């Protein structure tokens, strides 16, 4: 009828309706249910209008019907869909729109187009520019990750951004479909990427804020920290709570490197050497501060091939360093003076306490054993060659060497100052996951208050 014919020529009013971009015009013109489209107007085929009315009467929403044939709301705009729905339903009610015909094909296909040699050259040049950008991006990410577009080495969002930059910087037109096909990504995904630019910018602003908080935690007192330490420090010191997975994601995104612990060889014990019986039997956590103490010596390589020695006594229940000494030699006084420093510690159990060590000559020496007995401390020793029997003490040395830049100390005094500062930081400000996310001092006070 004449009304149906006039309906085919009706154009959407532009009052409150978005304009189409060149990329959107190209996309819409390839849909078989679009008769014509320009910057301001779009005309749909009679088959689609008939299909729309039938589906609408069956209870489907307008947006769902449009998007089922590839006409997306983010491209058309909500107002345009609303006006089309109103017009077509009025035409149906007036009897001017017959919906008895069936829709020949619900799935949009591309219209066949004859490609000229000039058009083919233009597309190939666009593809070359896209590939050049991809190679540059892969160089920045990792030289080992080079590959052709479509090899799944790049995320889809990275490819969408490369396509956008290629089109923008080279002032290209009508090549979105070709570049998306060459890159192995969908055009709908590309247009969705463009429409969500403001969301990505807001998300990036949030990520930068989290990154700055992480860097603030890492710079606190100048020692290296992993994701667990960062999470606990931010919560307790700055009142900032982030999920640990989020912290790890931001660290990966901005290439914030966590110090990696060196893997230690696990010794196989073939026999036990009972210089002194192992009374502790790895029962480190007895929840009584000052009752079980661990001691050991570690080498400190610093300056120009210089070596110093660190002796510590660690509370097995709280991981607190109770005493320490740094010397330029390994004389017996190194461990005796470390032991004597415990005398003024009010939390040490001198009546029923225990001090555990390895079977080094310092600890089997009669002078050390006599001094420990005079202080009321029972002596216990690890099995020969088994570092796991003194694991918390070994763990402390590992953390210290991971987090403190010892090699850059030029003099012994610089080294001593650095070690003293780190131990103060370790006891008071270094939060530990296995201590209920507390520092050793906080955990000690916690145990004393709950006893």
Short mmCIF file of C-alpha atoms in Angstrom, two decimals:
data_model
loop_
_atom_site.label_atom_id
_atom_site.label_comp_id
_atom_site.label_asym_id
_atom_site.label_seq_id
_atom_site.Cartn_x
_atom_site.Cartn_y
_atom_site.Cartn_z
CA UNK A 1 0.00 0.00 0.00
CA UNK A 2 0.94 3.64 -0.28
CA UNK A 3 1.27 3.84 3.50
CA UNK A 4 3.70 0.94 3.52
CA UNK A 5 5.65 2.57 0.71
CA UNK A 6 5.82 5.82 2.55
CA UNK A 7 6.93 3.98 5.69
CA UNK A 8 9.93 2.65 3.82
CA UNK A 9 10.97 6.22 3.12
CA UNK A 10 10.41 7.55 6.62
CA UNK A 11 13.61 8.84 8.18
CA UNK A 12 14.31 8.95 11.89
CA UNK A 13 13.90 12.41 13.37
CA UNK A 14 17.21 13.69 14.67
CA UNK A 15 15.67 15.26 17.76
CA UNK A 16 17.76 13.68 20.55
CA UNK A 17 19.18 10.96 18.27
CA UNK A 18 22.91 10.40 17.86
CA UNK A 19 24.81 10.91 14.60
CA UNK A 20 26.62 8.01 12.97
CA UNK A 21 30.41 7.93 12.59
CA UNK A 22 32.05 6.76 9.36
CA UNK A 23 32.92 3.42 10.96
CA UNK A 24 29.33 2.94 12.13
CA UNK A 25 27.99 3.82 8.68
CA UNK A 26 30.27 1.20 7.15
CA UNK A 27 29.14 -1.39 9.66
CA UNK A 28 25.41 -0.65 9.27
CA UNK A 29 25.53 -0.56 5.47
CA UNK A 30 26.85 -4.15 5.46
CA UNK A 31 23.72 -5.40 7.25
CA UNK A 32 21.13 -6.93 4.91
CA UNK A 33 18.29 -5.41 6.95
CA UNK A 34 19.47 -1.84 6.35
CA UNK A 35 18.25 -0.31 3.11
CA UNK A 36 20.30 2.88 3.36
CA UNK A 37 22.23 4.85 5.95
CA UNK A 38 24.07 8.15 6.19
CA UNK A 39 25.37 10.36 8.97
CA UNK A 40 21.88 11.41 10.16
CA UNK A 41 19.42 8.84 8.84
CA UNK A 42 18.85 5.11 8.54
CA UNK A 43 16.18 3.22 6.58
CA UNK A 44 15.33 -0.42 7.35
CA UNK A 45 13.99 -3.03 4.94
CA UNK A 46 10.32 -4.00 4.99
CA UNK A 47 11.37 -7.57 5.91
CA UNK A 48 13.00 -6.37 9.10
CA UNK A 49 9.99 -4.25 10.08
CA UNK A 50 7.71 -7.25 9.63
CA UNK A 51 10.07 -9.42 11.64
CA UNK A 52 10.27 -6.79 14.38
CA UNK A 53 6.49 -6.53 14.81
CA UNK A 54 6.07 -10.32 15.02
CA UNK A 55 8.84 -10.69 17.60
CA UNK A 56 7.57 -7.69 19.59
CA UNK A 57 4.09 -9.19 19.78
CA UNK A 58 5.63 -12.45 21.03
CA UNK A 59 6.97 -10.61 24.05
CA UNK A 60 10.53 -9.75 23.09
CA UNK A 61 11.96 -6.33 23.91
CA UNK A 62 12.83 -3.84 21.14
CA UNK A 63 16.53 -3.71 21.94
CA UNK A 64 16.80 -7.52 21.98
CA UNK A 65 15.10 -7.74 18.58
CA UNK A 66 17.40 -5.15 17.01
CA UNK A 67 20.55 -6.71 18.45
CA UNK A 68 19.51 -10.24 17.36
CA UNK A 69 20.23 -9.17 13.76
CA UNK A 70 23.38 -7.19 14.51
CA UNK A 71 21.80 -3.73 14.94
CA UNK A 72 23.26 -2.79 18.31
CA UNK A 73 21.84 -0.22 20.68
CA UNK A 74 25.25 1.35 21.29
CA UNK A 75 25.42 2.17 17.57
CA UNK A 76 21.79 3.12 16.85
CA UNK A 77 21.06 4.85 20.15
CA UNK A 78 18.08 4.17 22.44
CA UNK A 79 16.02 7.05 21.05
CA UNK A 80 16.16 5.76 17.48
CA UNK A 81 14.99 2.28 18.55
CA UNK A 82 12.18 3.80 20.62
CA UNK A 83 10.87 5.94 17.73
CA UNK A 84 11.08 3.05 15.25
CA UNK A 85 9.09 0.83 17.63
CA UNK A 86 6.39 3.46 17.99
CA UNK A 87 6.06 4.03 14.22
CA UNK A 88 5.98 0.39 13.24
CA UNK A 89 3.46 -0.66 15.88
CA UNK A 90 1.13 2.20 14.86
CA UNK A 91 1.45 1.11 11.22
CA UNK A 92 0.59 -2.47 12.21
CA UNK A 93 -2.43 -1.37 14.24
CA UNK A 94 -3.63 0.78 11.32
CA UNK A 95 -3.31 -2.19 8.99
CA UNK A 96 -0.63 -0.59 6.85
CA UNK A 97 2.13 -3.03 7.80
CA UNK A 98 1.57 -6.67 6.83
CA UNK A 99 3.56 -9.10 8.99
CA UNK A 100 2.43 -12.37 7.44
CA UNK A 101 5.60 -12.74 5.37
CA UNK A 102 8.51 -14.66 6.87
CA UNK A 103 11.97 -13.23 7.33
CA UNK A 104 14.27 -14.89 4.78
CA UNK A 105 17.41 -14.85 6.95
CA UNK A 106 17.78 -13.63 10.52
CA UNK A 107 21.56 -13.62 10.49
CA UNK A 108 23.20 -10.63 8.77
CA UNK A 109 25.69 -11.32 6.02
CA UNK A 110 27.99 -8.96 4.21
CA UNK A 111 26.86 -7.61 0.88
CA UNK A 112 29.07 -8.72 -1.96
CA UNK A 113 31.17 -5.86 -3.25
CA UNK A 114 33.43 -5.59 -6.25
CA UNK A 115 36.90 -4.58 -5.08
CA UNK A 116 38.94 -2.50 -7.50
CA UNK A 117 42.71 -2.73 -7.77
CA UNK A 118 43.01 0.71 -6.17
CA UNK A 119 40.86 -0.39 -3.24
CA UNK A 120 42.89 -3.58 -2.84
CA UNK A 121 46.17 -1.62 -2.72
CA UNK A 122 44.68 0.78 -0.16
CA UNK A 123 43.63 -2.09 2.08
CA UNK A 124 47.01 -3.79 1.83
CA UNK A 125 48.76 -0.56 2.78
CA UNK A 126 46.48 -0.23 5.80
CA UNK A 127 47.27 -3.80 6.83
CA UNK A 128 51.01 -3.15 6.54
CA UNK A 129 50.73 -0.11 8.80
CA UNK A 130 48.78 -2.21 11.31
CA UNK A 131 51.43 -4.94 11.27
CA UNK A 132 54.19 -2.38 11.79
CA UNK A 133 52.43 -1.05 14.89
CA UNK A 134 51.98 -4.60 16.19
CA UNK A 135 55.68 -5.35 15.86
CA UNK A 136 56.54 -2.17 17.77
CA UNK A 137 54.11 -3.08 20.55
CA UNK A 138 55.51 -6.60 20.86
CA UNK A 139 59.01 -5.19 21.13
CA UNK A 140 57.90 -3.10 24.09
CA UNK A 141 56.10 -6.01 25.77
CA UNK A 142 58.72 -8.71 25.35
CA UNK A 143 61.10 -9.54 22.52
CA UNK A 144 60.22 -13.21 22.97
CA UNK A 145 56.53 -12.55 22.27
CA UNK A 146 56.83 -11.49 18.64
CA UNK A 147 54.25 -12.97 16.36
CA UNK A 148 51.81 -12.21 13.56
CA UNK A 149 48.46 -10.63 14.25
CA UNK A 150 45.90 -13.32 14.91
CA UNK A 151 48.44 -15.59 16.61
CA UNK A 152 46.77 -14.90 19.99
CA UNK A 153 49.97 -13.41 21.39
CA UNK A 154 48.22 -10.08 21.85
CA UNK A 155 45.01 -9.45 23.77
CA UNK A 156 41.98 -8.38 21.75
CA UNK A 157 42.00 -4.99 23.47
CA UNK A 158 45.58 -4.45 22.29
CA UNK A 159 44.61 -5.26 18.70
CA UNK A 160 41.56 -2.97 18.87
CA UNK A 161 43.81 -0.13 20.03
CA UNK A 162 46.26 -0.81 17.18
CA UNK A 163 43.42 -0.68 14.65
CA UNK A 164 42.16 2.59 16.12
CA UNK A 165 45.62 4.17 15.99
CA UNK A 166 46.21 2.93 12.43
CA UNK A 167 42.96 4.48 11.19
CA UNK A 168 43.46 7.73 13.11
CA UNK A 169 47.11 8.40 12.30
CA UNK A 170 46.78 7.56 8.60
CA UNK A 171 43.35 9.16 8.07
CA UNK A 172 41.94 5.92 6.66
CA UNK A 173 38.29 5.38 5.77
CA UNK A 174 36.14 2.29 5.27
CA UNK A 175 38.81 -0.21 6.30
CA UNK A 176 37.48 -1.30 9.70
CA UNK A 177 35.98 -4.53 8.39
CA UNK A 178 39.14 -5.44 6.46
CA UNK A 179 41.52 -4.70 9.36
CA UNK A 180 39.35 -6.59 11.86
CA UNK A 181 39.21 -9.59 9.54
CA UNK A 182 42.99 -9.45 9.03
CA UNK A 183 43.59 -9.27 12.77
CA UNK A 184 41.13 -12.04 13.61
CA UNK A 185 38.85 -9.90 15.78
CA UNK A 186 35.19 -8.96 15.42
CA UNK A 187 33.95 -5.59 14.25
CA UNK A 188 31.32 -5.56 16.99
CA UNK A 189 34.09 -6.02 19.52
CA UNK A 190 36.02 -3.15 17.96
CA UNK A 191 33.05 -0.79 18.07
CA UNK A 192 32.31 -1.88 21.62
CA UNK A 193 35.94 -1.05 22.46
CA UNK A 194 35.51 2.45 21.02
CA UNK A 195 32.25 3.08 22.87
CA UNK A 196 33.80 2.05 26.22
CA UNK A 197 36.77 4.42 26.02
CA UNK A 198 35.47 6.59 28.87
CA UNK A 199 35.08 3.51 31.09
CA UNK A 200 38.65 2.44 30.34
CA UNK A 201 39.92 5.90 31.20
CA UNK A 202 38.12 5.83 34.55
CA UNK A 203 39.45 2.33 35.24
CA UNK A 204 42.96 3.47 34.35
CA UNK A 205 42.67 6.39 36.77
CA UNK A 206 41.67 3.99 39.54
CA UNK A 207 44.55 1.62 38.69
CA UNK A 208 47.03 4.51 38.79
CA UNK A 209 45.75 5.46 42.26
CA UNK A 210 46.28 1.86 43.45
CA UNK A 211 49.73 1.80 41.82
CA UNK A 212 50.73 4.96 43.67
CA UNK A 213 49.56 3.45 46.97
CA UNK A 214 51.59 0.31 46.27
CA UNK A 215 54.70 2.36 45.48
CA UNK A 216 54.13 4.34 48.69
CA UNK A 217 54.11 1.08 50.66
CA UNK A 218 57.21 -0.21 48.87
CA UNK A 219 59.10 3.00 49.63
CA UNK A 220 58.16 2.85 53.33
CA UNK A 221 61.47 2.67 55.20
CA UNK A 222 63.21 1.76 51.94
CA UNK A 223 63.00 -2.06 51.97
CA UNK A 224 61.74 -4.35 49.25
CA UNK A 225 58.32 -5.88 49.80
CA UNK A 226 56.09 -8.52 48.23
CA UNK A 227 52.32 -8.42 47.73
CA UNK A 228 51.55 -9.81 51.20
CA UNK A 229 53.74 -7.27 52.97
CA UNK A 230 52.27 -4.46 50.85
CA UNK A 231 48.69 -5.48 51.67
CA UNK A 232 49.32 -5.70 55.42
CA UNK A 233 51.34 -2.48 55.54
CA UNK A 234 48.70 -0.47 53.66
CA UNK A 235 45.95 -1.72 55.96
CA UNK A 236 47.72 -1.11 59.26
CA UNK A 237 49.83 1.98 58.55
CA UNK A 238 47.66 3.88 56.05
CA UNK A 239 44.17 2.46 56.54
CA UNK A 240 43.97 1.39 52.88
CA UNK A 241 42.44 -2.03 52.17
CA UNK A 242 43.07 -3.73 48.81
CA UNK A 243 42.50 -7.35 47.87
CA UNK A 244 45.85 -9.11 47.46
CA UNK A 245 44.90 -10.32 43.97
CA UNK A 246 44.27 -6.73 42.98
CA UNK A 247 47.69 -5.72 44.29
CA UNK A 248 49.31 -8.53 42.29
CA UNK A 249 47.42 -7.50 39.13
CA UNK A 250 48.54 -3.88 39.45
CA UNK A 251 52.13 -4.97 40.10
CA UNK A 252 52.08 -7.08 36.93
CA UNK A 253 50.42 -4.31 34.92
CA UNK A 254 52.98 -1.66 35.85
CA UNK A 255 55.95 -4.05 36.07
CA UNK A 256 56.48 -3.57 39.80
CA UNK A 257 58.84 -6.42 40.63
CA UNK A 258 58.64 -8.37 43.88
CA UNK A 259 61.96 -9.76 45.17
CA UNK A 260 62.18 -13.44 44.32
CA UNK A 261 63.46 -15.82 46.94
CA UNK A 262 66.25 -18.10 45.82
CA UNK A 263 65.38 -21.75 45.90
CA UNK A 264 67.42 -23.60 48.48
CA UNK A 265 68.57 -27.16 48.17
CA UNK A 266 66.67 -29.51 50.43
CA UNK A 267 69.28 -31.64 52.18
CA UNK A 268 68.66 -35.33 52.59
CA UNK A 269 69.51 -36.49 56.07
CA UNK A 270 70.95 -39.97 56.31
CA UNK A 271 71.62 -40.03 60.04
CA UNK A 272 71.32 -37.89 63.14
CA UNK A 273 74.44 -36.59 64.91
CA UNK A 274 73.44 -36.17 68.52
CA UNK A 275 75.92 -33.59 69.74
CA UNK A 276 72.96 -32.34 71.72
CA UNK A 277 69.49 -33.78 71.58
CA UNK A 278 66.88 -32.09 69.41
CA UNK A 279 64.33 -31.27 72.10
CA UNK A 280 62.44 -28.78 69.95
CA UNK A 281 61.45 -31.19 67.15
CA UNK A 282 60.30 -28.26 64.98
CA UNK A 283 57.57 -27.23 67.43
CA UNK A 284 58.34 -23.59 66.83
CA UNK A 285 54.95 -21.99 67.47
CA UNK A 286 54.19 -22.54 71.15
CA UNK A 287 52.38 -19.19 71.52
CA UNK A 288 54.52 -18.20 74.49
CA UNK A 289 56.86 -15.25 73.82
CA UNK A 290 60.44 -15.78 75.01
CA UNK A 291 60.14 -19.51 75.69
CA UNK A 292 61.67 -21.00 72.52
CA UNK A 293 64.54 -19.12 70.87
CA UNK A 294 66.47 -19.90 67.69
CA UNK A 295 70.01 -18.78 66.92
CA UNK A 296 72.38 -18.92 63.97
CA UNK A 297 75.15 -17.05 62.10
CA UNK A 298 75.01 -15.71 58.54
CA UNK A 299 77.66 -14.36 56.19
CA UNK A 300 77.24 -10.80 54.90
CA UNK A 301 79.10 -10.01 51.67
CA UNK A 302 79.50 -6.25 51.23
CA UNK A 303 81.69 -3.58 49.62
CA UNK A 304 84.69 -4.77 47.61
CA UNK A 305 84.76 -8.50 48.51
CA UNK A 306 84.43 -7.82 52.23
CA UNK A 307 82.72 -10.22 54.63
CA UNK A 308 81.01 -9.64 57.96
CA UNK A 309 79.06 -12.01 60.20
CA UNK A 310 75.63 -11.59 61.74
CA UNK A 311 74.57 -13.55 64.81
CA UNK A 312 70.92 -13.38 65.87
CA UNK A 313 68.56 -14.88 68.42
CA UNK A 314 64.97 -15.11 67.22
CA UNK A 315 61.78 -15.76 69.21
CA UNK A 316 60.24 -18.82 67.57
CA UNK A 317 56.68 -17.90 68.61
CA UNK A 318 56.67 -14.30 67.41
CA UNK A 319 59.61 -14.16 64.92
CA UNK A 320 60.95 -11.17 66.87
CA UNK A 321 64.72 -10.66 66.80
CA UNK A 322 65.57 -10.57 70.52
CA UNK A 323 69.28 -9.84 70.13
CA UNK A 324 71.90 -9.56 67.42
CA UNK A 325 75.57 -8.81 66.87
CA UNK A 326 77.50 -7.91 63.73
CA UNK A 327 81.24 -8.63 63.72
CA UNK A 328 84.09 -8.63 61.23
CA UNK A 329 85.23 -12.06 62.45
CA UNK A 330 83.69 -15.32 63.63
CA UNK A 331 85.35 -15.61 67.02
CA UNK A 332 83.46 -17.25 69.84
CA UNK A 333 82.63 -13.86 71.33
CA UNK A 334 80.20 -13.31 68.44
CA UNK A 335 77.70 -15.84 69.84
CA UNK A 336 78.53 -15.32 73.55
CA UNK A 337 77.80 -11.58 73.32
CA UNK A 338 74.58 -12.28 71.40
CA UNK A 339 73.51 -14.63 74.19
CA UNK A 340 74.46 -12.16 76.93
CA UNK A 341 72.29 -9.47 75.33
CA UNK A 342 69.23 -11.51 76.33
CA UNK A 343 69.86 -10.77 80.03
CA UNK A 344 67.91 -7.53 80.07
CA UNK A 345 64.95 -8.83 78.04
CA UNK A 346 61.94 -9.06 80.36
CA UNK A 347 60.04 -11.42 78.07
CA UNK A 348 62.62 -14.24 78.04
CA UNK A 349 61.81 -17.34 80.16
CA UNK A 350 65.11 -17.95 81.95
CA UNK A 351 63.61 -20.70 84.12
CA UNK A 352 62.15 -23.01 81.47
CA UNK A 353 63.29 -21.44 78.17
CA UNK A 354 65.07 -23.21 75.33
CA UNK A 355 67.67 -22.04 72.82
CA UNK A 356 67.94 -24.05 69.60
CA UNK A 357 70.82 -23.95 67.11
CA UNK A 358 72.62 -26.02 64.51
CA UNK A 359 75.69 -28.13 65.31
CA UNK A 360 78.20 -25.41 64.46
CA UNK A 361 81.37 -25.29 66.53
CA UNK A 362 80.24 -22.07 68.24
CA UNK A 363 77.24 -23.78 69.80
CA UNK A 364 78.99 -27.03 70.70
CA UNK A 365 81.78 -25.06 72.40
CA UNK A 366 81.81 -25.64 76.19
CA UNK A 367 81.87 -21.90 76.92
CA UNK A 368 78.62 -21.32 75.04
CA UNK A 369 76.94 -24.36 76.60
CA UNK A 370 77.99 -23.36 80.10
CA UNK A 371 76.78 -19.79 79.60
CA UNK A 372 73.38 -21.01 78.31
CA UNK A 373 73.02 -23.29 81.35
CA UNK A 374 73.93 -20.43 83.72
CA UNK A 375 71.12 -18.39 82.21
CA UNK A 376 68.67 -21.24 82.78
CA UNK A 377 68.25 -22.06 79.09
CA UNK A 378 67.98 -25.63 77.86
CA UNK A 379 70.08 -26.21 74.74
CA UNK A 380 68.69 -28.01 71.68
CA UNK A 381 70.36 -28.70 68.32
CA UNK A 382 69.22 -29.48 64.79
CA UNK A 383 70.18 -32.71 63.09
CA UNK A 384 73.35 -32.47 61.06
CA UNK A 385 72.85 -30.93 57.63
CA UNK A 386 69.13 -30.31 58.19
CA UNK A 387 68.30 -26.61 57.89
CA UNK A 388 64.57 -27.29 58.28
CA UNK A 389 65.06 -27.95 62.00
CA UNK A 390 65.89 -24.24 62.31
CA UNK A 391 63.62 -22.99 59.53
CA UNK A 392 62.31 -19.67 61.00
CA UNK A 393 65.84 -18.46 61.66
CA UNK A 394 66.97 -19.40 58.16
CA UNK A 395 63.86 -17.68 56.77
CA UNK A 396 64.81 -14.43 58.52
CA UNK A 397 68.27 -14.45 56.93
CA UNK A 398 66.65 -15.09 53.55
CA UNK A 399 64.30 -12.12 53.91
CA UNK A 400 67.11 -9.86 55.07
CA UNK A 401 69.30 -10.64 52.07
CA UNK A 402 66.35 -10.27 49.68
CA UNK A 403 65.20 -6.93 51.05
CA UNK A 404 68.42 -5.17 52.10
CA UNK A 405 70.99 -3.91 49.60
CA UNK A 406 74.03 -5.08 51.55
CA UNK A 407 76.52 -5.06 48.69
CA UNK A 408 76.42 -1.28 48.31
CA UNK A 409 77.80 -0.73 51.82
CA UNK A 410 81.42 0.38 51.56
CA UNK A 411 82.41 0.30 55.24
CA UNK A 412 81.62 -1.91 58.21
CA UNK A 413 79.98 1.02 60.01
CA UNK A 414 77.59 1.54 57.08
CA UNK A 415 76.75 -2.16 57.15
CA UNK A 416 76.17 -2.18 60.91
CA UNK A 417 73.85 0.83 60.68
CA UNK A 418 71.91 -0.75 57.83
CA UNK A 419 71.46 -4.06 59.66
CA UNK A 420 70.38 -2.30 62.86
CA UNK A 421 67.80 -0.25 60.98
CA UNK A 422 66.44 -3.30 59.15
CA UNK A 423 66.02 -5.31 62.35
CA UNK A 424 64.15 -2.40 63.90
CA UNK A 425 61.94 -2.30 60.79
CA UNK A 426 61.52 -6.09 60.85
CA UNK A 427 60.37 -6.13 64.47
CA UNK A 428 58.13 -3.06 64.39
CA UNK A 429 56.93 -2.44 60.84
CA UNK A 430 57.24 -5.59 58.74
CA UNK A 431 53.87 -7.33 58.77
CA UNK A 432 53.82 -11.10 58.41
CA UNK A 433 51.00 -13.13 56.93
CA UNK A 434 51.45 -16.05 59.36
CA UNK A 435 51.33 -13.78 62.41
CA UNK A 436 47.69 -12.84 61.86
CA UNK A 437 48.95 -10.04 59.60
CA UNK A 438 50.80 -8.39 62.51
CA UNK A 439 54.38 -7.34 63.09
CA UNK A 440 56.48 -9.46 65.51
CA UNK A 441 56.12 -6.85 68.29
CA UNK A 442 52.36 -6.57 67.74
CA UNK A 443 52.01 -10.36 67.78
CA UNK A 444 54.08 -10.62 70.97
CA UNK A 445 51.77 -8.14 72.71
CA UNK A 446 48.76 -9.95 71.31
CA UNK A 447 49.93 -13.28 72.79
CA UNK A 448 50.67 -11.67 76.16
CA UNK A 449 47.23 -10.04 76.31
CA UNK A 450 45.39 -13.26 75.39
CA UNK A 451 47.39 -15.51 77.73
#
